[in-house]
Each structure stands twice: as C-alpha cells, then as structure tokens.
Short mmCIF file of C-alpha atoms and ligand atoms in Angstrom, two decimals:
data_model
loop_
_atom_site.label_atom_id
_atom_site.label_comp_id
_atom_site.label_asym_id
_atom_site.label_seq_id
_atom_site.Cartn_x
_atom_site.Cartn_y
_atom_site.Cartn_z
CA UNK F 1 -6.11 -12.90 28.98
CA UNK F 2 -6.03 -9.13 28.98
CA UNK F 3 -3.79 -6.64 27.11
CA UNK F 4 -3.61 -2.82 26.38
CA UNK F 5 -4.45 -3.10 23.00
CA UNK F 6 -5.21 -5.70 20.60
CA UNK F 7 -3.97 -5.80 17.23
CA UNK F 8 -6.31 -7.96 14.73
CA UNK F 9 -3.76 -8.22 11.51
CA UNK F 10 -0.25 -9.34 11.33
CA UNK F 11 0.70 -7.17 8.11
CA UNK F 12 2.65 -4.31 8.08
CA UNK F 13 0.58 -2.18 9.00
CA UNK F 14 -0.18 -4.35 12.19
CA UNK F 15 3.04 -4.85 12.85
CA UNK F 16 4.35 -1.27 12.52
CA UNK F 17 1.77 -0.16 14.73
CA UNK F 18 2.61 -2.56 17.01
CA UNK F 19 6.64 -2.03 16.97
CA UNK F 20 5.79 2.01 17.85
CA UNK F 21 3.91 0.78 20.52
CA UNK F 22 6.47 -1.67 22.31
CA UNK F 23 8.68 1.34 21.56
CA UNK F 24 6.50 3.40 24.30
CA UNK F 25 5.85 0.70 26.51
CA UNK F 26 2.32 -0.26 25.50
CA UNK F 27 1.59 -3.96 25.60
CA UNK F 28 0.25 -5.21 22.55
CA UNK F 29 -1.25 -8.94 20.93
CA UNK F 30 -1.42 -9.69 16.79
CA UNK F 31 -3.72 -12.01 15.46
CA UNK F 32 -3.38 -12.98 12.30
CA UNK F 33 -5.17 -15.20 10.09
CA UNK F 34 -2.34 -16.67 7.93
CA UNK F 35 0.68 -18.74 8.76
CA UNK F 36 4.15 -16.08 8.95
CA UNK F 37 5.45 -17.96 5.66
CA UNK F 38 1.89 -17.06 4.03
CA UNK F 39 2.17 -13.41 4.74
CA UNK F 40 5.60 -13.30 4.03
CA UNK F 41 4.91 -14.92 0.60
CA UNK F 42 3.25 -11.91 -0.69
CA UNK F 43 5.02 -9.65 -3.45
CA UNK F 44 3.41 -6.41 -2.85
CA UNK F 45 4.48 -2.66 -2.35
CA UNK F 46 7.72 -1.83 -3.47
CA UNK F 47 8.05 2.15 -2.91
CA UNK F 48 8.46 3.29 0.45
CA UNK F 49 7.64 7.28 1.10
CA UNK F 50 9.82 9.32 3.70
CA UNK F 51 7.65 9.14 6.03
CA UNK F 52 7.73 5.59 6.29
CA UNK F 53 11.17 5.11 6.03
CA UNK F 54 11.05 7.48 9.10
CA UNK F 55 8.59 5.44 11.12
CA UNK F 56 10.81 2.40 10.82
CA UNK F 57 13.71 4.14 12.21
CA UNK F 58 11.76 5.28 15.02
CA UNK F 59 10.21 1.80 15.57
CA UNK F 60 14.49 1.03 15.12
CA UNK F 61 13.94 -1.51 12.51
CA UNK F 62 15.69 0.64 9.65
CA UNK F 63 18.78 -0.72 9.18
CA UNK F 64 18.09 -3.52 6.64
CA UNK F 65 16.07 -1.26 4.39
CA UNK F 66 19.10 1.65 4.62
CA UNK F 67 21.29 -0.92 3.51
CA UNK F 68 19.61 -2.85 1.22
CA UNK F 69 16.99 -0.06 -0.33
CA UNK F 70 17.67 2.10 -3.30
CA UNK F 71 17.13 5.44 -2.94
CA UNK F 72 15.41 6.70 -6.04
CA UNK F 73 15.10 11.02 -6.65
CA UNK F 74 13.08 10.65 -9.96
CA UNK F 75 10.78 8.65 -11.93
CA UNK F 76 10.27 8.21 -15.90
CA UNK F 77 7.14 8.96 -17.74
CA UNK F 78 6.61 7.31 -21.04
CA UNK F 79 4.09 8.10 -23.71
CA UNK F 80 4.23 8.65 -27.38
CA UNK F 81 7.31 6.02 -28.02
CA UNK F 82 9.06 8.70 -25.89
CA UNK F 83 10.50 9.53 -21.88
CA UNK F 84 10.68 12.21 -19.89
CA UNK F 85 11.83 12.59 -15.94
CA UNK F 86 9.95 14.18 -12.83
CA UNK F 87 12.68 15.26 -10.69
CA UNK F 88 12.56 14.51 -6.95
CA UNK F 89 15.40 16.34 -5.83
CA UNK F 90 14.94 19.57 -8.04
CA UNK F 91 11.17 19.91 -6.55
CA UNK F 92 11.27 18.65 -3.16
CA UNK F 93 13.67 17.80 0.00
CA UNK F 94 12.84 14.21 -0.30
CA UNK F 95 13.33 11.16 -2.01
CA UNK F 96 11.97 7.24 -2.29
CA UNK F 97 12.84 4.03 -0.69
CA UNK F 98 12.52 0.88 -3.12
CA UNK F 99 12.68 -1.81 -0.78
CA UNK F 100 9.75 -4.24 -1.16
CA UNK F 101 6.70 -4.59 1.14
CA UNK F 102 7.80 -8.12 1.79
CA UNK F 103 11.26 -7.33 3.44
CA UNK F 104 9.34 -4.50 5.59
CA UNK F 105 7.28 -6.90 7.03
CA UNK F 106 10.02 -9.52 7.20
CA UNK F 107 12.08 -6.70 9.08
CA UNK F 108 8.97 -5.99 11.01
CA UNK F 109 8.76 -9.60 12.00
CA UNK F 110 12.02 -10.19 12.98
CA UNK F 111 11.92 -7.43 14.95
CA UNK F 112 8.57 -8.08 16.96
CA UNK F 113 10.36 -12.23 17.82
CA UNK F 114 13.15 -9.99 19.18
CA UNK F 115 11.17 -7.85 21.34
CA UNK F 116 9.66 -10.73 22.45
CA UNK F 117 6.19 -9.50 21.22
CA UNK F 118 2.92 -11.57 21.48
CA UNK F 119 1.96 -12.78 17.73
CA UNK F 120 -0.49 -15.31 17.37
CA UNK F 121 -0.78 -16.80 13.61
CA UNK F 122 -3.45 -19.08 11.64
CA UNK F 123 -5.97 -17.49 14.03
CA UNK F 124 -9.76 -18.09 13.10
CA UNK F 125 -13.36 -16.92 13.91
CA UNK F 126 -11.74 -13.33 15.11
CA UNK F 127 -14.63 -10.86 16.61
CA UNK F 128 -14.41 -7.61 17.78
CA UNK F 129 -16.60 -7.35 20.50
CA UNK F 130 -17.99 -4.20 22.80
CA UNK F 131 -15.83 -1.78 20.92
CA UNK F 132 -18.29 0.61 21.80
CA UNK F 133 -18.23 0.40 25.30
CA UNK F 134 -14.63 0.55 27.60
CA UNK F 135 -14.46 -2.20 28.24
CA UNK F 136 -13.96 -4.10 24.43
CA UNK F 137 -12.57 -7.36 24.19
CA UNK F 138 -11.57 -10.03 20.74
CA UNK F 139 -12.73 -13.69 20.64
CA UNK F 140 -10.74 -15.98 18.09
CA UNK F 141 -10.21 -19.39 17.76
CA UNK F 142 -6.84 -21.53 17.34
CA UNK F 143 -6.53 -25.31 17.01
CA UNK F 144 -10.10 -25.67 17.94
CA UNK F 145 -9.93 -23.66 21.10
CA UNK F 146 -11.98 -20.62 21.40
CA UNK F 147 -10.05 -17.45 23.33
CA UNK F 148 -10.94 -14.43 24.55
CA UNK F 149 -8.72 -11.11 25.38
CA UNK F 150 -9.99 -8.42 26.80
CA UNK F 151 -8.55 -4.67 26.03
CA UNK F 152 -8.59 -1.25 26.25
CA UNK F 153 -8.37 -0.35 22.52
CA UNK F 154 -8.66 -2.73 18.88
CA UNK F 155 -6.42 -1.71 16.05
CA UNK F 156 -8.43 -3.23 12.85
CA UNK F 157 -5.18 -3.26 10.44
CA UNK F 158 -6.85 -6.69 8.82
CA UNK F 159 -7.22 -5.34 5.17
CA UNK F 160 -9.60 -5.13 2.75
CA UNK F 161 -11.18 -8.66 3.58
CA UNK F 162 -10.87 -7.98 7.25
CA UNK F 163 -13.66 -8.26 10.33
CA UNK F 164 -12.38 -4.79 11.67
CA UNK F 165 -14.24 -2.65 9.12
CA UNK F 166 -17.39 -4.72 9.10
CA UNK F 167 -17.80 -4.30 12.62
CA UNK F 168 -18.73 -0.92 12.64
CA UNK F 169 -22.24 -1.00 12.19
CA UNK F 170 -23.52 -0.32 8.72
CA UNK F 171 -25.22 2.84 9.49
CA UNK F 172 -22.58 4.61 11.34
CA UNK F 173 -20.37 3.63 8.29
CA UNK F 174 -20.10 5.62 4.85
CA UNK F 175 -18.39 3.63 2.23
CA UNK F 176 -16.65 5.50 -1.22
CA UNK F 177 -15.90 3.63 -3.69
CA UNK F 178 -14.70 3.77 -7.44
CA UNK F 179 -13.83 0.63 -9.76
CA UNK F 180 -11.39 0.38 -12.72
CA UNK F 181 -12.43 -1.61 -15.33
CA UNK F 182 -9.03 -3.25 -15.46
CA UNK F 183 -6.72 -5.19 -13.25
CA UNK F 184 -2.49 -5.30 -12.86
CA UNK F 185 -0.90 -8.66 -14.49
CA UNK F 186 2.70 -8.29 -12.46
CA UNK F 187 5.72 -10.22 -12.79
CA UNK F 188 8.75 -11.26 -10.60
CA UNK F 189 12.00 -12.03 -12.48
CA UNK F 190 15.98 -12.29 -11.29
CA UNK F 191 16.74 -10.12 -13.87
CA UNK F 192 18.74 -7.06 -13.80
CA UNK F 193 15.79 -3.84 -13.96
CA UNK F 194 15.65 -2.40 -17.68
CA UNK F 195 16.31 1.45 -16.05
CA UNK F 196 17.94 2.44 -12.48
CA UNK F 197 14.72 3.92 -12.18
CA UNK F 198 10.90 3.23 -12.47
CA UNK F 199 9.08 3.84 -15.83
CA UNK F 200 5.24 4.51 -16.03
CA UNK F 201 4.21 3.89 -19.04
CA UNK F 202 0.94 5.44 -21.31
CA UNK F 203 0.37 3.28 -24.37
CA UNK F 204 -2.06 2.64 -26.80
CA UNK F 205 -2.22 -0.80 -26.04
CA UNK F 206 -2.38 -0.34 -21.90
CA UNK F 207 -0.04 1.09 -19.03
CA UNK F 208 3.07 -0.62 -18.30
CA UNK F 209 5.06 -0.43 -15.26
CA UNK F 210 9.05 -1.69 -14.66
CA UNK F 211 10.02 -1.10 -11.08
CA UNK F 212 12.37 -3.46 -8.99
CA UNK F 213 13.12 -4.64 -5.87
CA UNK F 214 17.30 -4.78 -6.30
CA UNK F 215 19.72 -4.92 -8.69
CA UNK F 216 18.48 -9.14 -10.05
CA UNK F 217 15.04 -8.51 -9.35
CA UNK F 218 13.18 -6.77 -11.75
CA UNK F 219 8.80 -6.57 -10.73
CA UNK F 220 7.14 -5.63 -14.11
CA UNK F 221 3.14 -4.80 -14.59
CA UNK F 222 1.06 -4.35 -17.45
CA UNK F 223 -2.82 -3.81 -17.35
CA UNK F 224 -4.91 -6.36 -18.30
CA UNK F 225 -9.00 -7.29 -18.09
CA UNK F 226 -10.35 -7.66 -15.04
CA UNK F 227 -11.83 -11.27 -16.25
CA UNK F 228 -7.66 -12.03 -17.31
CA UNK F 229 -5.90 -14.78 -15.46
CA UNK F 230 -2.43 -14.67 -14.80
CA UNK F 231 -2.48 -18.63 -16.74
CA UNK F 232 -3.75 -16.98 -19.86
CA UNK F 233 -0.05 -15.57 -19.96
CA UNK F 234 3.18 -17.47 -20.91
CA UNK F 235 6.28 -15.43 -19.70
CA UNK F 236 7.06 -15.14 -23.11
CA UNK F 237 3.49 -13.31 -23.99
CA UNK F 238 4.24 -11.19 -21.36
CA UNK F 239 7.78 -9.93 -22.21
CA UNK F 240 6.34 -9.18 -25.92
CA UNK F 241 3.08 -7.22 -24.55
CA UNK F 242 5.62 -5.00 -22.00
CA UNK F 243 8.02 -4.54 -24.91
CA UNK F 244 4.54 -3.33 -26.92
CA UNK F 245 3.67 -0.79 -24.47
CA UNK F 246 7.32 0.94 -23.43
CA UNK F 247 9.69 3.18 -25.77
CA UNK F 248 12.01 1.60 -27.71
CA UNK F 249 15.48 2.43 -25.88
CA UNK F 250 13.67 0.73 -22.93
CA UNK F 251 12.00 -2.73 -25.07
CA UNK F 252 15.62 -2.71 -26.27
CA UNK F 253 17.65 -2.84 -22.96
CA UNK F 254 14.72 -4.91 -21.44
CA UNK F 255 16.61 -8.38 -20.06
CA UNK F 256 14.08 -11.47 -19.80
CA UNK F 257 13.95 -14.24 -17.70
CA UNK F 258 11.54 -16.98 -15.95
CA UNK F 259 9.20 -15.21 -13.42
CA UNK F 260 8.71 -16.46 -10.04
CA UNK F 261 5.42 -15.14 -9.84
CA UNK F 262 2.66 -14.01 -11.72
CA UNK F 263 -0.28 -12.29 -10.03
CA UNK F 264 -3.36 -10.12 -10.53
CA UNK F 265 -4.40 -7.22 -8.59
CA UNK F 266 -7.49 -5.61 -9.17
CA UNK F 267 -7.97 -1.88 -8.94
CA UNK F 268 -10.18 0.11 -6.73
CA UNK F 269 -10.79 3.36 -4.92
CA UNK F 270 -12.02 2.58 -1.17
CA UNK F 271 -12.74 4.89 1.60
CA UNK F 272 -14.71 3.90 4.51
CA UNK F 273 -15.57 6.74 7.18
CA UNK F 274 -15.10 7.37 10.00
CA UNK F 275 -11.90 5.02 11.06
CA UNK F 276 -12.76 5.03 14.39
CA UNK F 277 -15.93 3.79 16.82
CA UNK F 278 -15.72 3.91 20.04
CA UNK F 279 -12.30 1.92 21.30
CA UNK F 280 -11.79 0.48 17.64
CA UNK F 281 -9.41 2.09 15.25
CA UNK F 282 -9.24 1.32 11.79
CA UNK F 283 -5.82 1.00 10.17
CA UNK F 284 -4.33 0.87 6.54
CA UNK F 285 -6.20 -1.37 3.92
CA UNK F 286 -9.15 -2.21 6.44
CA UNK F 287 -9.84 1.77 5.74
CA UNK F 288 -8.81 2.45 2.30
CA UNK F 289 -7.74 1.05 -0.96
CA UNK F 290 -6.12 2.70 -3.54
CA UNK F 291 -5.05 1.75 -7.44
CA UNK F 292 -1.19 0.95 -7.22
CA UNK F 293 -0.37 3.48 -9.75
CA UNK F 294 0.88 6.14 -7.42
CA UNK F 295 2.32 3.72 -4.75
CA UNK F 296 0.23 5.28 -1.80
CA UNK F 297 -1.36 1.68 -0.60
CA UNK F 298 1.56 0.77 2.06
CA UNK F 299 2.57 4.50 2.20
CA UNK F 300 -0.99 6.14 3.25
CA UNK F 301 -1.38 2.57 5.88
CA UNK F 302 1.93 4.05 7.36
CA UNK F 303 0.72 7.89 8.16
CA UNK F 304 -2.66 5.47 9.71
CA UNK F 305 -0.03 4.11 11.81
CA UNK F 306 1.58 7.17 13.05
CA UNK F 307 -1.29 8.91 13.84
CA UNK F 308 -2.62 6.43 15.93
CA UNK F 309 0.51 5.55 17.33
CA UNK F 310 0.85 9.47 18.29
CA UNK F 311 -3.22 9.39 19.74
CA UNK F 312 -2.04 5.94 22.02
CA UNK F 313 1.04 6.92 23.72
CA UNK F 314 -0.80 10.38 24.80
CA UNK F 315 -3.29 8.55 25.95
CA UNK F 316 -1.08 6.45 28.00
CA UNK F 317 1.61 8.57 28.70
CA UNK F 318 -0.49 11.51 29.33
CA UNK F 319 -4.27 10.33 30.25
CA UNK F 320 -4.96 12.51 27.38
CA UNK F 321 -7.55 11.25 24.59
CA UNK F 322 -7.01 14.04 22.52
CA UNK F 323 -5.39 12.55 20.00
CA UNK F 324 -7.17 9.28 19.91
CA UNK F 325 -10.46 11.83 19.72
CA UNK F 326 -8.83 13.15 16.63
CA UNK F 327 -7.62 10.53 14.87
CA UNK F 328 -10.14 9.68 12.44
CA UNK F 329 -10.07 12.98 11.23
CA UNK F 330 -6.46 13.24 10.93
CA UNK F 331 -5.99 10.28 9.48
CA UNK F 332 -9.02 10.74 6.92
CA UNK F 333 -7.30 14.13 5.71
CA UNK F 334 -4.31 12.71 4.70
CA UNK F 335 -5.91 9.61 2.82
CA UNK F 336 -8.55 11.66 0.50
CA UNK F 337 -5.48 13.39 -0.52
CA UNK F 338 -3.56 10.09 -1.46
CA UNK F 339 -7.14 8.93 -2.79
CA UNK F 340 -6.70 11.97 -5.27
CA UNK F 341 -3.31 11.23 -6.23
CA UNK F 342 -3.69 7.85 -6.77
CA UNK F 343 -7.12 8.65 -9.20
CA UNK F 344 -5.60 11.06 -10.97
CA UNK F 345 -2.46 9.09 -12.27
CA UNK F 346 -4.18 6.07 -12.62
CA UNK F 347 -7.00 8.22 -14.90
CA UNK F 348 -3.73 9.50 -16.57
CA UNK F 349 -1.83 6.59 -17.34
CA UNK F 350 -4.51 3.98 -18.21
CA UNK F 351 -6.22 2.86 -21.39
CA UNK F 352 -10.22 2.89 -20.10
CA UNK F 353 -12.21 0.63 -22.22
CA UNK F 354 -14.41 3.15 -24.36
CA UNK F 355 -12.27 5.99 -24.10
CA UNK F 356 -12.79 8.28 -26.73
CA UNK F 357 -10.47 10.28 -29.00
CA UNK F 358 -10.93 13.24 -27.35
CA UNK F 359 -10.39 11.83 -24.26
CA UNK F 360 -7.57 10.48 -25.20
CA UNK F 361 -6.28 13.95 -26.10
CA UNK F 362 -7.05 15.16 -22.66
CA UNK F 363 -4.16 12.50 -21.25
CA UNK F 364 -1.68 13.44 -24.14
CA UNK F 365 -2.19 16.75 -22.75
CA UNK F 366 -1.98 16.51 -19.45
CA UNK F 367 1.52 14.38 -20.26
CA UNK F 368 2.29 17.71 -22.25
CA UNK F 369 2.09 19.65 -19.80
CA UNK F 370 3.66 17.05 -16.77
CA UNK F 371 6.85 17.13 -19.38
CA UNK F 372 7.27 20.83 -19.96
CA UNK F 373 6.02 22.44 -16.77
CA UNK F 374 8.01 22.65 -13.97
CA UNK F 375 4.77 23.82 -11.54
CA UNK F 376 3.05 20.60 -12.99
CA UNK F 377 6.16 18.40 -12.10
CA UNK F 378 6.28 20.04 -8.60
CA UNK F 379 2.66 18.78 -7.47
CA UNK F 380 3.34 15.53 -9.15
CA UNK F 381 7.20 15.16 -7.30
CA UNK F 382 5.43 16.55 -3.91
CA UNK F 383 2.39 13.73 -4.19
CA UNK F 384 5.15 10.95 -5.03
CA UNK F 385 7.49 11.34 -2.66
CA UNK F 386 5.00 11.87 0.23
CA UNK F 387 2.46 14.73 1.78
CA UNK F 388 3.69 15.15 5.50
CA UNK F 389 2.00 13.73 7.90
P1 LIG P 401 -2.62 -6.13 4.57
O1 LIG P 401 -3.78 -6.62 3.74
O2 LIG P 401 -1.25 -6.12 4.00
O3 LIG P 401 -2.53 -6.99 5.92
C1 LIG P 401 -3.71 -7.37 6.60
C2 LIG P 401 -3.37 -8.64 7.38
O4 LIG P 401 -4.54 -8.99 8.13
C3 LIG P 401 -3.07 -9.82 6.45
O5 LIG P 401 -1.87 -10.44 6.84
C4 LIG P 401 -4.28 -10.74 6.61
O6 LIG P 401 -3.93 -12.09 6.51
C5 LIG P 401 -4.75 -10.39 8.00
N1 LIG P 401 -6.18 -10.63 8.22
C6 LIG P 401 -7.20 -10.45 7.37
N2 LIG P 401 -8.36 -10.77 7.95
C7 LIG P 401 -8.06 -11.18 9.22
C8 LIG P 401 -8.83 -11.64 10.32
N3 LIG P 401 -10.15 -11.75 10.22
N4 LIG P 401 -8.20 -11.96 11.47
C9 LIG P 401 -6.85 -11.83 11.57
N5 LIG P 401 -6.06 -11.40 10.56
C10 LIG P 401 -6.67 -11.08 9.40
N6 LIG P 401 0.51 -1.01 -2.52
C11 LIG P 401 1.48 -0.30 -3.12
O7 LIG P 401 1.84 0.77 -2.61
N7 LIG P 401 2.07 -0.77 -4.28
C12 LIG P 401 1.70 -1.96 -4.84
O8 LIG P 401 2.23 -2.35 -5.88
C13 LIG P 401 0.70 -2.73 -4.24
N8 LIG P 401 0.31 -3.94 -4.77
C14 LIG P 401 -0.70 -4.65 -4.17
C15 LIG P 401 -1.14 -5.91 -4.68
C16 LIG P 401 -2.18 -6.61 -4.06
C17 LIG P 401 -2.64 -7.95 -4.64
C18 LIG P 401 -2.80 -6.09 -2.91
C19 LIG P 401 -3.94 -6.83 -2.24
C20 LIG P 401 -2.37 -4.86 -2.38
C21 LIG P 401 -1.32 -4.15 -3.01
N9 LIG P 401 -0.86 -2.93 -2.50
C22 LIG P 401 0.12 -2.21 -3.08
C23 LIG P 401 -1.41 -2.39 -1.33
C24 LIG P 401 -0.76 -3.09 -0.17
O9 LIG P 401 0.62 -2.88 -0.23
C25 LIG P 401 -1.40 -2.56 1.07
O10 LIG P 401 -1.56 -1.16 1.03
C26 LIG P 401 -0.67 -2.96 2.32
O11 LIG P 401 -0.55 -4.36 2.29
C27 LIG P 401 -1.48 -2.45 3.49
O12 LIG P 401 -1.04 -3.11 4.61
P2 LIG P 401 -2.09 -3.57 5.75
O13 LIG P 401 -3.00 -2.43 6.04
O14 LIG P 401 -1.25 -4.14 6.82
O15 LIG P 401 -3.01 -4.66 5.07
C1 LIG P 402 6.26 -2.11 -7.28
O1 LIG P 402 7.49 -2.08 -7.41
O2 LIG P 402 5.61 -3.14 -6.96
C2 LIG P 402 5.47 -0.84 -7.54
C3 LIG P 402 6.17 0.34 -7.69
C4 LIG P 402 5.45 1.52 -7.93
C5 LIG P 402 4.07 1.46 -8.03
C6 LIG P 402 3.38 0.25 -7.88
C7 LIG P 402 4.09 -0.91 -7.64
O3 LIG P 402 3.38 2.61 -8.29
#
C-alpha cells in the first residue's frame, strides 16, 4: 500500500492534521491504536483557543462547535475567600471556545467517515521505519496480519506514550522536562456549572478548578497526591474538598450530583527537540506536555497542526520544502511560549508540598498584582486566549 503521508494517531491532533490535508488534496492513512469508542471515551480538553476554532472552520468541521460551544471573554481568579475577573474582551480581540476535546474529535471523526478518509483502528506493533531516508514507510499489525505502507512523510501525533517520538534516535533527541509533585482528581457531573464562567482557584488546602462543557455538565478538578486514586474519593468527599478550596458565593451556588467519571491526570512539563527528522514530523502530545492549568495541551497540538499543515501543502502544491524545512523551529517557538504560560500559572495557583511562608507570599502577590493591574491582566488575557500562530 502506498500513501502521501501517513498519520500514526487517531486523536485530534491526527485527525485535524489529517482533515487540512484532505482539504488540499493530500492523501492521507490514520492508525490508531484504540477502538473509535475508546478514543471517544476520553473527557479531556475543554477550552478551545481562536486559533483552533479557526483551523476547524478551515478544515469545515465548525459548525457543531459554533453551535453548541460557549463563547467565554473572561475567567475568575479566586484566592483569599475572594474573586476577581481577567477580562478577555477589554485586553484582547479574542475570546474562548468551551466545547470539550471529546466533541472535537467526535466532529473530527465524523467528518473524516464523510470524506471518505482512510482510518484504521485497534492497530498494533506500529513502526516508523526509514524516516530518515525518502523513501520512509510504517509497519503495523491488525487481526494478526502484519502491513506495510510506504510514504512520503510520517506525522507522529501518537501522544505522550506514542512510537513517533521514540523513534528519533536518542542522541539526535533533547528531552525537557519538569514534574509537579501533584496530580488533577476531575469530575464529570449533569449538573448545571456553579458560574457562567471558569474559576481557578488558589487555596490553602490545593487549587480547584470548575469549568464545564454545557449548560448540565459541569467538569470540576481539585489537586490531589500524585500516589491518590480517584477510588479513595466518594462523590460526596469530593463536593466537600471543592467547596473547601473555592469562595463562599461560589461553595454556596455549587449544585451536586453523581459523577460519570472520575479520573487522574498527572502533571508535567515535556519538550522534546527537534520535532522533526528527516520525513517524520512530530505533532501535539508526542512533542510536548503541558500542566492543564492554562489549557494550552489541545491548543499548542493545534498551532503543531497548522504549521505542518502550511509546510505540506507547499510542498505539494509548490515543490517547495521550505516550510517543512522550517517547521520544527516554528513550531518549537510557539510551544516554549505555551510551556511558560502553562508553568507559570500552574506555579501560581498550586499548593507545592514544602512551600514555605514566604513563598507563599510571593503567589499572594503575584494574585495582587494579576487583580489590580491592568498590564498584568493584559499578558495573562493575551496567553489565555491564544499567542498567534
Ligand atoms: P492524544 O494523546 O490525544 O492522541 C494520541 C492518539 O494516538 C491516541 O488516540 C492514542 O490512542 C494513539 N496512539 C498512541 N500510541 C499509538 C501507536 N503506537 N500507534 C497508533 N496510535 C497510537 N489539555 C487541555 O488543554 N486541558 C485539559 O484539561 C487536559 N486534560 C488532560 C487529561 C489527560 C488525562 C491527558 C492525558 C491529557 C489532557 N490534556 C488536556 C491534554 C490533551 O488534551 C492533549 O493535549 C491532546 O489530547 C493532544 O492531542 P494529541 O496530540 O492528538 O494526543
Ligand atoms: C476543562 O474544562 O477540562 C479545563 C478547562 C480549563 C483548564 C483545564 C481543563 O485550564
């Protein structure tokens, strides 16, 4: 079998990268590891950046998420049994999308059956072969049968736990990493969201989080140990340690319910350089990880996407490798910046084991100054709602 470019992952970053491409003409085949109803059974991501939201127009699978989003122009900052609102609107031209990760890549799917584009799920044994050469080609196996499809490029948009990245070899590779010493307990519950808007939250006791994914589904977080396990926690446990940990008109106005689900993420800081060798391109979580604080996991995989997307259909259209030559770079620009972001509200929000009073008065602060200066509000409005691309 033989295709222009091979796509090893089937999430959204995958499949977003793969939708541009159809878009331009360029033949494309996803492998993914999981079953469809296994990816789609994820709760991830729930803001969505501008420039996302723009990339899924242009890949013309927008018009769920424009119907069904929210368009939020502010956030709420909670510390000291008190809230205070970064404005959006009054610091940039942009706003953000909450529309989960799961209905992008549900949109994403549906969209790929439609075009009629080659998906092939529950794959095993993928390897990246000869990316180094031009003529690279994937080997996987399915139902017992080993396959083999030759290319002209990879796209490694497998994740974290992904073959893409470890096929670079290790000493062309430099790895970055950085991790917290504390892990996200999140919740899903059909309840109406405590605040039209999402609330960070800096307590004594740990950060908090209330975000939602529409108007009876409320997604709640509150940090917990890294050794914690999501059965340690009854719902009700829960609900009293987020009431703990957010101001009291919010614990107040807080509606409860049964979750239906109840997950752990860790949190990390991940760079690998370069995202490119030879005819394999590294994409989204296969490249980078960030702590969910500042919402740039799904949001920095997207400006991967467009980059790369940009670099293929010059190549292509053009016979031009200019921007395929550049991509790493690019790309690797815009992610140390969302790597910043993402460190520095996660270092503001979070109780660190150990921290000491003093250090403690360096995040009051730095809250301080995020609630009464407008220059401070500006950096964090223009990091939230997305750097361009
Ligand atoms: P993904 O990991 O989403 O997709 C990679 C795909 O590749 C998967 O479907 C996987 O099954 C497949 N795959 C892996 N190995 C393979 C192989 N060898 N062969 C074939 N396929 C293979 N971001 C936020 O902005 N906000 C959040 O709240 C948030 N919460 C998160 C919680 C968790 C538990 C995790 C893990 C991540 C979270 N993220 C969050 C980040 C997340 O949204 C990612 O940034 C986003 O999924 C990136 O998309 P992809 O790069 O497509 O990677
Ligand atoms: C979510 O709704 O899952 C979410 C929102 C904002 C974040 C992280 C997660 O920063």
């Amino acid at each position: 079998m033989r295709t222009q470019v091979v796509i090893v992952g089937g999430g959204p970053s995958g499949l977003l990268l793969g939708q541009l491409l159809h878009k331009a003409g360029v033949e494309t085949v996803v492998l993914e590891r999981q079953s469809r109803e296994y990816v789609l059974g994820r709760i991830r991501a729930g803001v969505l950046e501008r420039g996302l939201v723009d990339l899924m127009g242009q890949a013309g699978v927008d018009a769920r998420m424009k119907a069904e989003g929210f368009v939020h122009d502010g956030t709420l900052i909670a510390y000291d049994n008190d809230m205070f609102r970064v404005d959006f609107a009054a610091h940039t031209d942009a706003t953000v999308l909450v529309y989960g990760q799961t209905e992008v890549t549900r949109d994403l799917y549906d969209a790929r059956d439609s075009t009629g584009g080659d998906t092939h799920f529950e794959v095993e044994e993928v390897s990246i072969q000869d990316a180094d050469t031009d003529a690279p080609f994937v080997t996987y196996s399915q139902h017992g049968q080993t396959h083999r499809i030759d290319c002209d490029f990879v796209a490694g948009c497998d994740g974290f736990h992904g073959v893409s990245r470890k096929t670079i070899p290790e000493d062309v590779r430099r790895e970055y990493e950085k991790v917290y010493p504390f892990g996200w307990l999140g919740i899903l519950s059909e309840t109406p969201p405590v605040n039209d808007e999402l609330i960070y939250a800096n307590s004594d006791r740990g950060f908090a989080l209330c975000s939602m994914r529409n108007a009876n589904l409320s997604r709640y977080y509150i940090q917990c140990e890294t050794s914690d396990d999501p059965a340690n926690w009854t719902d009700e446990a829960f609900w009293d340690e987020l009431r703990r940990r957010i101001p009291p008109q919010a614990a107040e106005a807080l509606v409860t319910g049964p979750s239906i689900e109840k997950s752990i993420a860790p949190l990390r800081s991940f760079v690998c350089e370069p995202m490119r060798w030879g005819r394999l391109f590294l994409c989204g979580d296969a490249a980078h990880i960030v702590p969910p604080t500042g919402a740039k996991g799904l949001n920095t995989a997207a400006s991967d996407v467009h980059y790369l997307n940009q670099g293929l259909r010059q190549y292509y259209g053009e016979g031009d490798s200019a921007g395929i030559d550049q991509y790493s770079i690019r790309a690797l620009a815009r992610v140390w910046k969302t790597q910043r972001f993402s460190w520095w509200f996660s270092t503001l929000m979070h109780h660190f084991p150990g921290q000491t009073e003093f250090d403690k008065k360096m995040q009051l602060a730095e809250l301080a100054l995020l609630r009464d200066n407008n220059e401070a509000q500006a950096a964090m409005a223009l990091n939230y709602v997305g750097l361009p691309y």
